[in-house]
Amino acid sequence: MDSTLSLYNTLTRKKEVFVPLNPPMVGLYVCGPTVYGDPHLGHARPAITFDILFRYLKALGYKVRYVRNITDVGHLENDADEGEDKISKKARLESLEPMEVAQYYTDRYHAAMRQLNVLPPSIEPRASGHIIEQIAMVSKILSNGYAYESNGSIYFDVEKYDKKYHYGQLSGRVLEDMIANTRELDGQGDKRHPYDFALWKKASPEHIMRWPSPWSDGFPGWHMECSAMSVKYLGDSFDIHGGGMDLMFPHHECEIAQNTACSGHGAARYWIHNNMITINGQKMGKSLGNFITLEELYTGKHKLLAQAYSPMTIRFFVLQAHYRSTLDFSNEALQAAEKGLDRLMKAVSTLSKLKASGVSTVDVSDLEQRCYAAMDDDLNSPMVISALFDWVRIINQLYEGQAQISEPDLDRLRKVVNLFVFDILGLRDDSVNDNSELLGSLINMILDMRMQAKKDKDWATSDMIRDRLTAMGVRVKDRKDGYDWELE
Ligand code: ZN
């Protein structure tokens, strides 16, 4: 755990060496999905980014409590506290209970995450299950004087807060500029100022999702849930808060303001934001017709898709870019990712067949050092992949007998490759399942018997085995000291 992991902290705008508050514990909170629609390409990137952070922290020996929420109430159609609740709207359109909608899309999200080999978080709290905690926090902010009541709704008093603390510290905004850029007529409703935001909203008579509170029957503002649930499970000071860059303002900025108005300081020490995915250079959006769900990617059923792409191809594609860079989706880029992943997985399989011989002519510590250094440098997954590809070449050279590796070095190489490919990058070899492993062992056994027949100069048996296997679609290639085979 004497790691030198450094992470780019959005709050301080620089890379900082990560030092947890209470090692070996690490508290990690990530904003999860609003469950009112099918999981799409935009969900894949934050999920995979924070999955490799979670995996890497564990690989470094930390005990990580990873909290990722489910937003099932309070996320209105626009961020200015206006419009219908996203889940209620879907429920109304489909004649379902709002919680039926939330459950259905939560299940869909979980299934998509499993396909992407994203590990489940340690705790996955729902906003609707934490109304009491949110009401308690709103009361605290009110009694501390940073909120006001207006017709049964409670709003955060941004101007008053900004006099003591800086509103905008995360996103780099300045309140005066925000005021200058806001037209007073913009749908103000009950708010004193357009940039104030709702902590509690009084429900209109037709609003279905509602709870009693000291102020009105209503529902919490969207930003409240993350403040209340992160503090409940990780304490009022915890290590890392993550999410997509699109959440930085207003969502995360409001979270910091709420926590600070409660306890005098923000809750998270490191804020980490992943960049967005664009599609052929454009932002993804339903109105642009380039909105692609994960299921459409897996089946290839979307007009922009030239073919289907496996979940592991998507994962590999996401990992090929640094999480803070934009990532442009295109068929060409995904096809290249598919080829790259295939090459990597073939090398991993070749590695399992390698035999040690004498003294090493290769330096395994090079791979190990480069992989750790890349991950330590703000989770630089593309650099890890580039180091692994240099070793794909070396593994193939070892296999062709153009280089040598000793027994201990071969053990170490297998450990490092498995650790980074499977445990940390979280890739999975989808061509392998239990049956194909058994099939492989059986083919190897038959080919070992053929080797024995050849040694015994029993050419009839040797040829018969080869011909029968060829007829079954197993192509056998003789090598100097053994054999290769592949399925046609
Ligand atoms: Zn959140």
CSV table of C-alpha atoms and ligand atoms in Angstrom, one decimal:
chain,number,residue,atom,x,y,z
A,1,MET,CA,0.0,0.0,0.0
A,2,ASP,CA,3.0,2.3,-0.2
A,3,SER,CA,1.5,3.3,-3.5
A,4,THR,CA,2.3,6.4,-5.4
A,5,LEU,CA,-1.1,6.5,-7.0
A,6,SER,CA,-1.8,10.1,-8.1
A,7,LEU,CA,-5.3,11.2,-9.2
A,8,TYR,CA,-6.4,14.4,-10.9
A,9,ASN,CA,-8.6,16.2,-8.4
A,10,THR,CA,-11.1,18.5,-10.1
A,11,LEU,CA,-11.4,20.5,-6.9
A,12,THR,CA,-7.8,21.6,-6.9
A,13,ARG,CA,-7.3,21.2,-10.7
A,14,LYS,CA,-4.1,19.2,-10.3
A,15,LYS,CA,-2.8,15.7,-9.9
A,16,GLU,CA,-2.3,14.8,-6.3
A,17,VAL,CA,-0.8,11.8,-4.6
A,18,PHE,CA,-3.8,9.9,-3.2
A,19,VAL,CA,-3.6,9.6,0.6
A,20,PRO,CA,-6.7,8.0,2.2
A,21,LEU,CA,-8.2,9.5,5.4
A,22,ASN,CA,-8.3,6.2,7.3
A,23,PRO,CA,-6.1,3.6,5.5
A,24,PRO,CA,-6.6,0.8,4.7
A,25,MET,CA,-10.2,1.9,4.3
A,26,VAL,CA,-11.1,4.0,1.2
A,27,GLY,CA,-14.6,5.6,0.8
A,28,LEU,CA,-15.7,6.0,-2.8
A,29,TYR,CA,-19.0,7.5,-3.9
A,30,VAL,CA,-20.1,7.6,-7.5
A,31,CYS,CA,-23.3,9.1,-8.9
A,32,GLY,CA,-25.2,6.2,-10.5
A,33,PRO,CA,-28.0,6.2,-13.1
A,34,THR,CA,-31.4,7.8,-13.1
A,35,VAL,CA,-33.4,4.7,-13.9
A,36,TYR,CA,-36.0,5.8,-16.4
A,37,GLY,CA,-34.6,4.4,-19.7
A,38,ASP,CA,-32.4,1.7,-21.2
A,39,PRO,CA,-28.7,1.9,-20.3
A,40,HIS,CA,-26.7,3.5,-23.2
A,41,LEU,CA,-23.2,4.2,-24.3
A,42,GLY,CA,-23.1,7.2,-22.0
A,43,HIS,CA,-23.6,4.9,-19.0
A,44,ALA,CA,-20.7,2.7,-20.0
A,45,ARG,CA,-18.0,5.2,-19.6
A,46,PRO,CA,-18.4,6.3,-15.9
A,47,ALA,CA,-19.2,2.8,-14.9
A,48,ILE,CA,-16.0,1.4,-16.4
A,49,THR,CA,-13.9,4.4,-15.3
A,50,PHE,CA,-14.8,4.0,-11.6
A,51,ASP,CA,-14.7,0.2,-11.9
A,52,ILE,CA,-11.0,0.3,-12.8
A,53,LEU,CA,-10.5,2.8,-9.9
A,54,PHE,CA,-12.3,0.4,-7.6
A,55,ARG,CA,-10.3,-2.6,-8.9
A,56,TYR,CA,-7.0,-0.8,-8.8
A,57,LEU,CA,-7.5,0.4,-5.2
A,58,LYS,CA,-8.3,-3.2,-4.2
A,59,ALA,CA,-5.3,-4.5,-6.1
A,60,LEU,CA,-3.1,-2.0,-4.1
A,61,GLY,CA,-4.5,-3.6,-0.9
A,62,TYR,CA,-7.1,-1.1,0.2
A,63,LYS,CA,-10.5,-2.0,1.6
A,64,VAL,CA,-12.8,0.0,-0.5
A,65,ARG,CA,-16.4,0.9,0.4
A,66,TYR,CA,-17.8,1.7,-2.9
A,67,VAL,CA,-21.2,3.4,-2.8
A,68,ARG,CA,-23.1,4.0,-6.1
A,69,ASN,CA,-26.6,5.3,-5.9
A,70,ILE,CA,-29.7,4.7,-7.9
A,71,THR,CA,-31.8,7.9,-8.6
A,72,ASP,CA,-35.4,6.8,-8.6
A,73,VAL,CA,-37.0,10.1,-7.5
A,74,GLY,CA,-36.4,13.8,-7.7
A,75,HIS,CA,-34.6,14.1,-11.0
A,76,LEU,CA,-36.8,16.6,-12.9
A,77,GLU,CA,-36.8,17.1,-16.7
A,78,ASN,CA,-34.6,20.1,-16.5
A,79,ASP,CA,-31.9,21.0,-14.0
A,80,ALA,CA,-33.5,24.2,-13.0
A,81,ASP,CA,-36.0,22.4,-10.8
A,82,GLU,CA,-38.7,22.6,-13.5
A,83,GLY,CA,-40.8,20.0,-15.3
A,84,GLU,CA,-42.0,16.6,-14.5
A,85,ASP,CA,-40.1,13.9,-12.5
A,86,LYS,CA,-38.3,11.8,-15.2
A,87,ILE,CA,-39.5,8.5,-13.7
A,88,SER,CA,-43.1,9.7,-13.0
A,89,LYS,CA,-43.3,10.8,-16.6
A,90,LYS,CA,-42.3,7.4,-17.9
A,91,ALA,CA,-44.7,5.8,-15.5
A,92,ARG,CA,-47.6,8.0,-16.7
A,93,LEU,CA,-46.8,7.3,-20.3
A,94,GLU,CA,-46.7,3.5,-19.8
A,95,SER,CA,-49.5,3.3,-17.1
A,96,LEU,CA,-47.1,1.8,-14.5
A,97,GLU,CA,-46.3,2.5,-10.9
A,98,PRO,CA,-43.2,4.8,-10.7
A,99,MET,CA,-41.4,2.1,-8.7
A,100,GLU,CA,-42.2,-0.5,-11.5
A,101,VAL,CA,-40.4,1.8,-13.9
A,102,ALA,CA,-37.4,2.2,-11.5
A,103,GLN,CA,-37.2,-1.5,-10.8
A,104,TYR,CA,-37.4,-2.5,-14.5
A,105,TYR,CA,-34.6,-0.1,-15.5
A,106,THR,CA,-32.5,-0.9,-12.5
A,107,ASP,CA,-32.6,-4.5,-13.5
A,108,ARG,CA,-31.7,-3.6,-17.0
A,109,TYR,CA,-28.8,-1.5,-15.8
A,110,HIS,CA,-27.5,-4.3,-13.6
A,111,ALA,CA,-27.6,-6.7,-16.5
A,112,ALA,CA,-25.7,-4.3,-18.8
A,113,MET,CA,-23.1,-3.8,-16.1
A,114,ARG,CA,-22.6,-7.5,-15.6
A,115,GLN,CA,-22.1,-7.9,-19.4
A,116,LEU,CA,-19.5,-5.1,-19.3
A,117,ASN,CA,-17.8,-7.0,-16.3
A,118,VAL,CA,-18.4,-4.0,-14.1
A,119,LEU,CA,-18.2,-5.1,-10.4
A,120,PRO,CA,-21.2,-4.3,-8.3
A,121,PRO,CA,-20.7,-1.6,-5.7
A,122,SER,CA,-20.5,-2.4,-1.9
A,123,ILE,CA,-23.7,-0.4,-1.3
A,124,GLU,CA,-26.3,0.7,-3.9
A,125,PRO,CA,-28.7,3.0,-2.0
A,126,ARG,CA,-31.9,4.4,-3.6
A,127,ALA,CA,-32.9,8.0,-3.3
A,128,SER,CA,-36.5,6.9,-2.4
A,129,GLY,CA,-35.2,4.7,0.4
A,130,HIS,CA,-33.5,7.7,2.1
A,131,ILE,CA,-36.2,10.4,2.3
A,132,ILE,CA,-35.8,10.6,6.1
A,133,GLU,CA,-32.1,11.3,5.8
A,134,GLN,CA,-32.7,13.9,3.1
A,135,ILE,CA,-35.4,15.7,5.2
A,136,ALA,CA,-33.0,15.7,8.2
A,137,MET,CA,-30.3,17.4,6.0
A,138,VAL,CA,-32.7,20.0,4.6
A,139,SER,CA,-33.7,20.8,8.2
A,140,LYS,CA,-30.1,21.3,9.2
A,141,ILE,CA,-29.4,23.6,6.2
A,142,LEU,CA,-32.5,25.6,7.2
A,143,SER,CA,-31.5,25.9,10.8
A,144,ASN,CA,-28.0,26.9,9.7
A,145,GLY,CA,-29.6,29.7,7.7
A,146,TYR,CA,-28.6,28.7,4.2
A,147,ALA,CA,-32.1,27.9,2.9
A,148,TYR,CA,-35.6,29.4,2.9
A,149,GLU,CA,-39.1,28.2,2.7
A,150,SER,CA,-41.4,29.4,-0.1
A,151,ASN,CA,-45.0,28.1,-0.5
A,152,GLY,CA,-44.1,24.7,1.0
A,153,SER,CA,-40.9,24.3,-1.0
A,154,ILE,CA,-37.3,24.8,0.4
A,155,TYR,CA,-34.6,26.5,-1.7
A,156,PHE,CA,-30.9,26.8,-1.1
A,157,ASP,CA,-29.9,30.5,-0.6
A,158,VAL,CA,-26.9,30.6,-3.0
A,159,GLU,CA,-26.1,34.3,-2.5
A,160,LYS,CA,-26.0,34.0,1.3
A,161,TYR,CA,-23.9,30.9,1.1
A,162,ASP,CA,-21.5,32.6,-1.4
A,163,LYS,CA,-20.8,35.4,1.1
A,164,LYS,CA,-19.2,32.9,3.5
A,165,TYR,CA,-18.1,30.1,1.2
A,166,HIS,CA,-17.4,30.1,-2.5
A,167,TYR,CA,-20.2,28.8,-4.7
A,168,GLY,CA,-18.7,27.5,-7.9
A,169,GLN,CA,-15.3,26.2,-6.5
A,170,LEU,CA,-15.6,22.8,-8.3
A,171,SER,CA,-16.8,24.0,-11.7
A,172,GLY,CA,-14.7,27.2,-11.6
A,173,ARG,CA,-17.7,29.4,-11.8
A,174,VAL,CA,-18.2,32.8,-10.1
A,175,LEU,CA,-21.6,33.8,-8.8
A,176,GLU,CA,-21.4,37.4,-10.1
A,177,ASP,CA,-20.9,36.0,-13.7
A,178,MET,CA,-23.8,33.6,-13.1
A,179,ILE,CA,-26.0,36.5,-12.0
A,180,ALA,CA,-24.9,38.7,-15.0
A,181,ASN,CA,-25.8,35.8,-17.3
A,182,THR,CA,-29.2,35.1,-15.8
A,183,ARG,CA,-32.3,36.9,-17.1
A,184,GLU,CA,-34.6,37.8,-14.1
A,185,LEU,CA,-37.6,36.5,-16.0
A,186,ASP,CA,-36.3,32.9,-16.4
A,187,GLY,CA,-39.0,30.7,-14.8
A,188,GLN,CA,-38.3,31.8,-11.2
A,189,GLY,CA,-41.5,30.5,-9.6
A,190,ASP,CA,-41.1,30.4,-5.8
A,191,LYS,CA,-37.3,31.0,-5.8
A,192,ARG,CA,-35.9,34.3,-4.7
A,193,HIS,CA,-33.2,34.0,-7.4
A,194,PRO,CA,-33.0,31.9,-10.5
A,195,TYR,CA,-29.7,30.3,-9.4
A,196,ASP,CA,-31.1,29.1,-6.1
A,197,PHE,CA,-31.9,25.4,-6.2
A,198,ALA,CA,-34.6,23.2,-4.6
A,199,LEU,CA,-33.8,21.1,-1.5
A,200,TRP,CA,-37.5,20.1,-1.1
A,201,LYS,CA,-40.3,20.6,-3.6
A,202,LYS,CA,-44.0,20.8,-2.7
A,203,ALA,CA,-45.8,18.2,-4.9
A,204,SER,CA,-48.5,19.5,-7.2
A,205,PRO,CA,-51.9,17.6,-6.8
A,206,GLU,CA,-51.1,15.3,-9.8
A,207,HIS,CA,-47.6,14.5,-8.7
A,208,ILE,CA,-47.5,10.8,-7.7
A,209,MET,CA,-44.2,10.4,-5.8
A,210,ARG,CA,-44.7,12.3,-2.6
A,211,TRP,CA,-43.7,12.0,1.1
A,212,PRO,CA,-44.8,14.0,4.2
A,213,SER,CA,-42.3,16.6,5.5
A,214,PRO,CA,-42.4,19.5,8.0
A,215,TRP,CA,-43.0,21.8,5.1
A,216,SER,CA,-45.3,20.0,2.7
A,217,ASP,CA,-46.2,16.7,1.1
A,218,GLY,CA,-43.5,16.7,-1.6
A,219,PHE,CA,-40.2,15.2,-2.7
A,220,PRO,CA,-36.5,16.0,-2.3
A,221,GLY,CA,-34.5,18.1,-4.8
A,222,TRP,CA,-32.3,15.9,-7.0
A,223,HIS,CA,-28.9,17.0,-5.5
A,224,MET,CA,-30.0,16.2,-1.9
A,225,GLU,CA,-29.8,12.4,-2.3
A,226,CYS,CA,-26.1,12.2,-3.0
A,227,SER,CA,-25.2,14.6,-0.1
A,228,ALA,CA,-27.4,12.6,2.3
A,229,MET,CA,-26.5,9.1,1.2
A,230,SER,CA,-22.7,9.6,0.8
A,231,VAL,CA,-22.5,11.1,4.3
A,232,LYS,CA,-24.7,8.3,5.7
A,233,TYR,CA,-22.5,5.5,4.4
A,234,LEU,CA,-19.1,7.1,4.2
A,235,GLY,CA,-19.1,9.8,6.9
A,236,ASP,CA,-19.1,13.6,6.6
A,237,SER,CA,-15.5,13.5,5.4
A,238,PHE,CA,-14.6,10.8,2.9
A,239,ASP,CA,-12.0,10.1,0.2
A,240,ILE,CA,-13.3,10.1,-3.4
A,241,HIS,CA,-16.4,11.3,-5.2
A,242,GLY,CA,-16.8,10.5,-8.8
A,243,GLY,CA,-19.1,11.0,-11.7
A,244,GLY,CA,-19.4,12.2,-15.3
A,245,MET,CA,-18.2,15.7,-16.3
A,246,ASP,CA,-21.8,16.5,-17.2
A,247,LEU,CA,-22.7,16.3,-13.5
A,248,MET,CA,-20.0,18.8,-12.3
A,249,PHE,CA,-22.5,21.6,-12.6
A,250,PRO,CA,-25.0,22.0,-11.1
A,251,HIS,CA,-25.2,18.6,-9.5
A,252,HIS,CA,-21.8,18.2,-7.8
A,253,GLU,CA,-21.5,22.0,-7.1
A,254,CYS,CA,-24.8,21.9,-5.3
A,255,GLU,CA,-23.8,18.7,-3.4
A,256,ILE,CA,-20.7,20.6,-2.1
A,257,ALA,CA,-22.8,23.6,-1.1
A,258,GLN,CA,-25.3,21.4,0.7
A,259,ASN,CA,-22.6,19.5,2.6
A,260,THR,CA,-20.8,22.7,3.5
A,261,ALA,CA,-24.0,24.4,4.6
A,262,CYS,CA,-24.5,21.5,7.0
A,263,SER,CA,-21.1,20.8,8.4
A,264,GLY,CA,-18.9,23.7,7.4
A,265,HIS,CA,-16.9,21.7,4.9
A,266,GLY,CA,-17.4,19.7,1.7
A,267,ALA,CA,-17.6,15.9,2.2
A,268,ALA,CA,-15.3,14.5,-0.5
A,269,ARG,CA,-11.6,15.3,-0.7
A,270,TYR,CA,-10.9,14.1,-4.2
A,271,TRP,CA,-13.4,14.8,-7.0
A,272,ILE,CA,-12.9,12.7,-10.1
A,273,HIS,CA,-14.7,13.3,-13.4
A,274,ASN,CA,-14.7,11.2,-16.5
A,275,ASN,CA,-15.1,12.9,-19.9
A,276,MET,CA,-17.9,12.3,-22.3
A,277,ILE,CA,-18.4,10.0,-25.3
A,278,THR,CA,-19.1,11.6,-28.6
A,279,ILE,CA,-20.5,9.9,-31.7
A,280,ASN,CA,-18.8,10.7,-35.0
A,281,GLY,CA,-17.7,13.9,-33.3
A,282,GLN,CA,-21.1,14.9,-32.1
A,283,LYS,CA,-22.6,14.9,-28.6
A,284,MET,CA,-25.0,12.0,-28.1
A,285,GLY,CA,-28.6,13.0,-27.9
A,286,LYS,CA,-32.1,11.6,-28.6
A,287,SER,CA,-32.9,14.6,-30.8
A,288,LEU,CA,-29.8,14.0,-32.9
A,289,GLY,CA,-30.7,10.4,-33.7
A,290,ASN,CA,-27.4,9.2,-32.5
A,291,PHE,CA,-28.5,7.8,-29.2
A,292,ILE,CA,-27.3,4.2,-28.9
A,293,THR,CA,-28.3,1.9,-26.1
A,294,LEU,CA,-25.9,-0.9,-25.0
A,295,GLU,CA,-28.4,-3.5,-26.2
A,296,GLU,CA,-28.3,-2.0,-29.7
A,297,LEU,CA,-24.5,-2.1,-29.6
A,298,TYR,CA,-24.6,-5.8,-28.6
A,299,THR,CA,-27.1,-6.7,-31.3
A,300,GLY,CA,-25.9,-4.3,-34.0
A,301,LYS,CA,-29.5,-3.1,-34.4
A,302,HIS,CA,-29.1,0.7,-34.9
A,303,LYS,CA,-28.8,2.6,-38.2
A,304,LEU,CA,-25.4,3.9,-37.2
A,305,LEU,CA,-23.9,0.5,-36.5
A,306,ALA,CA,-22.1,-1.5,-39.2
A,307,GLN,CA,-22.2,-4.7,-37.0
A,308,ALA,CA,-22.8,-6.0,-33.5
A,309,TYR,CA,-20.1,-5.3,-30.9
A,310,SER,CA,-19.5,-7.5,-27.9
A,311,PRO,CA,-19.6,-6.0,-24.4
A,312,MET,CA,-15.8,-6.7,-24.0
A,313,THR,CA,-15.1,-4.8,-27.2
A,314,ILE,CA,-17.0,-1.8,-25.7
A,315,ARG,CA,-15.1,-2.1,-22.5
A,316,PHE,CA,-11.7,-2.3,-24.3
A,317,PHE,CA,-12.7,0.6,-26.5
A,318,VAL,CA,-13.5,2.7,-23.4
A,319,LEU,CA,-10.2,1.7,-21.8
A,320,GLN,CA,-8.1,2.6,-24.8
A,321,ALA,CA,-8.7,6.3,-24.0
A,322,HIS,CA,-7.7,8.1,-20.8
A,323,TYR,CA,-10.8,8.8,-18.8
A,324,ARG,CA,-10.3,12.5,-18.9
A,325,SER,CA,-10.1,12.6,-22.7
A,326,THR,CA,-13.1,12.7,-24.9
A,327,LEU,CA,-13.8,9.4,-26.6
A,328,ASP,CA,-15.2,9.4,-30.1
A,329,PHE,CA,-17.3,6.5,-31.1
A,330,SER,CA,-17.2,5.3,-34.7
A,331,ASN,CA,-17.5,1.9,-36.4
A,332,GLU,CA,-13.9,2.1,-37.4
A,333,ALA,CA,-12.7,2.8,-33.8
A,334,LEU,CA,-14.8,-0.1,-32.5
A,335,GLN,CA,-13.6,-2.5,-35.2
A,336,ALA,CA,-10.0,-1.6,-34.3
A,337,ALA,CA,-10.8,-2.2,-30.6
A,338,GLU,CA,-12.3,-5.6,-31.5
A,339,LYS,CA,-9.1,-6.6,-33.4
A,340,GLY,CA,-6.9,-5.3,-30.6
A,341,LEU,CA,-8.7,-7.2,-28.0
A,342,ASP,CA,-8.6,-10.3,-30.0
A,343,ARG,CA,-4.8,-10.0,-30.4
A,344,LEU,CA,-4.4,-9.5,-26.7
A,345,MET,CA,-6.6,-12.5,-25.7
A,346,LYS,CA,-4.7,-14.7,-28.2
A,347,ALA,CA,-1.4,-13.7,-26.6
A,348,VAL,CA,-2.9,-14.5,-23.1
A,349,SER,CA,-3.8,-17.9,-24.4
A,350,THR,CA,-0.4,-18.4,-26.0
A,351,LEU,CA,1.2,-17.4,-22.6
A,352,SER,CA,-0.6,-20.3,-20.9
A,353,LYS,CA,1.0,-22.7,-23.4
A,354,LEU,CA,4.5,-21.3,-23.1
A,355,LYS,CA,7.3,-23.5,-21.7
A,356,ALA,CA,10.2,-22.1,-19.7
A,357,SER,CA,13.7,-22.8,-20.9
A,358,GLY,CA,17.0,-21.9,-19.1
A,359,VAL,CA,17.9,-18.3,-18.6
A,360,SER,CA,15.7,-15.4,-19.5
A,361,THR,CA,16.5,-13.2,-22.4
A,362,VAL,CA,13.6,-10.9,-21.6
A,363,ASP,CA,13.0,-8.5,-18.7
A,364,VAL,CA,9.6,-9.2,-17.1
A,365,SER,CA,10.1,-6.4,-14.5
A,366,ASP,CA,9.8,-4.0,-17.5
A,367,LEU,CA,6.1,-4.9,-18.0
A,368,GLU,CA,5.3,-4.9,-14.3
A,369,GLN,CA,6.9,-1.4,-13.7
A,370,ARG,CA,5.3,0.1,-16.8
A,371,CYS,CA,1.8,-1.2,-15.9
A,372,TYR,CA,2.0,0.1,-12.3
A,373,ALA,CA,3.5,3.4,-13.3
A,374,ALA,CA,0.7,3.9,-15.9
A,375,MET,CA,-2.1,3.1,-13.4
A,376,ASP,CA,-0.4,5.3,-10.8
A,377,ASP,CA,-0.4,8.1,-13.2
A,378,ASP,CA,-4.1,9.0,-12.9
A,379,LEU,CA,-5.3,5.6,-14.1
A,380,ASN,CA,-3.7,5.8,-17.5
A,381,SER,CA,-5.3,2.7,-19.0
A,382,PRO,CA,-4.1,3.4,-22.6
A,383,MET,CA,-0.5,3.3,-21.4
A,384,VAL,CA,-1.2,0.0,-19.6
A,385,ILE,CA,-2.6,-1.4,-22.9
A,386,SER,CA,0.4,-0.1,-24.8
A,387,ALA,CA,2.8,-1.9,-22.4
A,388,LEU,CA,0.7,-5.1,-22.7
A,389,PHE,CA,0.9,-4.9,-26.5
A,390,ASP,CA,4.7,-4.6,-26.5
A,391,TRP,CA,4.5,-7.9,-24.5
A,392,VAL,CA,2.1,-9.5,-27.0
A,393,ARG,CA,5.0,-9.2,-29.4
A,394,ILE,CA,7.5,-10.7,-26.9
A,395,ILE,CA,5.1,-13.5,-25.9
A,396,ASN,CA,4.8,-14.4,-29.6
A,397,GLN,CA,8.6,-14.3,-30.0
A,398,LEU,CA,9.0,-16.6,-26.9
A,399,TYR,CA,6.5,-19.0,-28.5
A,400,GLU,CA,8.4,-19.0,-31.8
A,401,GLY,CA,11.6,-19.8,-29.9
A,402,GLN,CA,13.2,-16.4,-30.8
A,403,ALA,CA,13.6,-15.6,-27.1
A,404,GLN,CA,13.9,-17.5,-23.8
A,405,ILE,CA,12.3,-17.2,-20.4
A,406,SER,CA,13.2,-18.9,-17.1
A,407,GLU,CA,10.6,-20.8,-14.9
A,408,PRO,CA,10.4,-18.0,-12.2
A,409,ASP,CA,10.1,-15.3,-14.8
A,410,LEU,CA,7.4,-17.2,-16.7
A,411,ASP,CA,5.4,-17.5,-13.4
A,412,ARG,CA,5.9,-13.8,-12.8
A,413,LEU,CA,4.9,-12.9,-16.3
A,414,ARG,CA,1.7,-14.9,-16.1
A,415,LYS,CA,0.9,-13.3,-12.7
A,416,VAL,CA,1.4,-9.7,-14.0
A,417,VAL,CA,-0.5,-10.3,-17.3
A,418,ASN,CA,-3.5,-11.9,-15.4
A,419,LEU,CA,-3.5,-9.2,-12.8
A,420,PHE,CA,-3.6,-6.3,-15.3
A,421,VAL,CA,-5.7,-7.8,-18.0
A,422,PHE,CA,-8.3,-9.6,-15.9
A,423,ASP,CA,-8.3,-8.1,-12.4
A,424,ILE,CA,-7.5,-4.5,-13.0
A,425,LEU,CA,-8.6,-3.7,-16.6
A,426,GLY,CA,-11.5,-6.1,-15.9
A,427,LEU,CA,-11.4,-7.7,-19.4
A,428,ARG,CA,-12.8,-11.2,-19.9
A,429,ASP,CA,-12.0,-13.7,-22.6
A,430,ASP,CA,-15.5,-14.3,-24.0
A,431,SER,CA,-14.2,-17.0,-26.3
A,432,VAL,CA,-13.5,-19.2,-23.2
A,433,ASN,CA,-16.2,-20.8,-21.1
A,434,ASP,CA,-16.2,-24.0,-19.0
A,435,ASN,CA,-17.1,-26.2,-22.0
A,436,SER,CA,-14.5,-24.8,-24.3
A,437,GLU,CA,-11.9,-25.3,-21.6
A,438,LEU,CA,-12.8,-28.9,-21.3
A,439,LEU,CA,-12.9,-29.2,-25.1
A,440,GLY,CA,-9.4,-27.7,-25.2
A,441,SER,CA,-8.1,-30.3,-22.7
A,442,LEU,CA,-9.6,-33.1,-24.7
A,443,ILE,CA,-8.1,-32.0,-27.9
A,444,ASN,CA,-4.7,-31.6,-26.2
A,445,MET,CA,-5.0,-35.1,-24.8
A,446,ILE,CA,-5.8,-36.6,-28.2
A,447,LEU,CA,-2.9,-34.7,-29.8
A,448,ASP,CA,-0.5,-35.9,-27.0
A,449,MET,CA,-1.5,-39.5,-28.0
A,450,ARG,CA,-0.8,-38.6,-31.6
A,451,MET,CA,2.7,-37.3,-30.6
A,452,GLN,CA,3.3,-40.7,-28.9
A,453,ALA,CA,2.1,-42.5,-32.1
A,454,LYS,CA,4.5,-40.4,-34.1
A,455,LYS,CA,7.3,-41.2,-31.7
A,456,ASP,CA,6.5,-44.9,-32.1
A,457,LYS,CA,6.5,-44.4,-35.9
A,458,ASP,CA,2.8,-45.5,-35.9
A,459,TRP,CA,2.1,-43.2,-38.9
A,460,ALA,CA,-1.3,-44.8,-39.6
A,461,THR,CA,-2.7,-43.8,-36.2
A,462,SER,CA,-1.0,-40.4,-36.3
A,463,ASP,CA,-2.6,-39.6,-39.7
A,464,MET,CA,-6.0,-41.0,-38.7
A,465,ILE,CA,-6.1,-38.7,-35.6
A,466,ARG,CA,-5.1,-35.6,-37.7
A,467,ASP,CA,-7.7,-36.4,-40.4
A,468,ARG,CA,-10.5,-37.1,-38.0
A,469,LEU,CA,-9.8,-33.9,-36.1
A,470,THR,CA,-9.7,-31.9,-39.4
A,471,ALA,CA,-13.0,-33.4,-40.4
A,472,MET,CA,-14.4,-32.2,-37.1
A,473,GLY,CA,-13.1,-28.6,-37.8
A,474,VAL,CA,-10.0,-28.8,-35.6
A,475,ARG,CA,-7.0,-27.7,-37.7
A,476,VAL,CA,-3.8,-29.2,-36.5
A,477,LYS,CA,-0.4,-27.7,-37.3
A,478,ASP,CA,2.8,-29.6,-36.5
A,479,ARG,CA,5.6,-27.8,-34.8
A,480,LYS,CA,9.2,-28.7,-34.2
A,481,ASP,CA,8.6,-29.7,-30.6
A,482,GLY,CA,4.8,-30.2,-30.5
A,483,TYR,CA,1.7,-29.0,-32.1
A,484,ASP,CA,-0.7,-26.1,-32.5
A,485,TRP,CA,-4.4,-26.4,-33.2
A,486,GLU,CA,-7.3,-24.0,-33.8
A,487,LEU,CA,-11.0,-24.3,-34.4
A,488,GLU,CA,-12.1,-23.4,-37.9
B,1,ZN,ZN,-25.1,12.4,-7.5
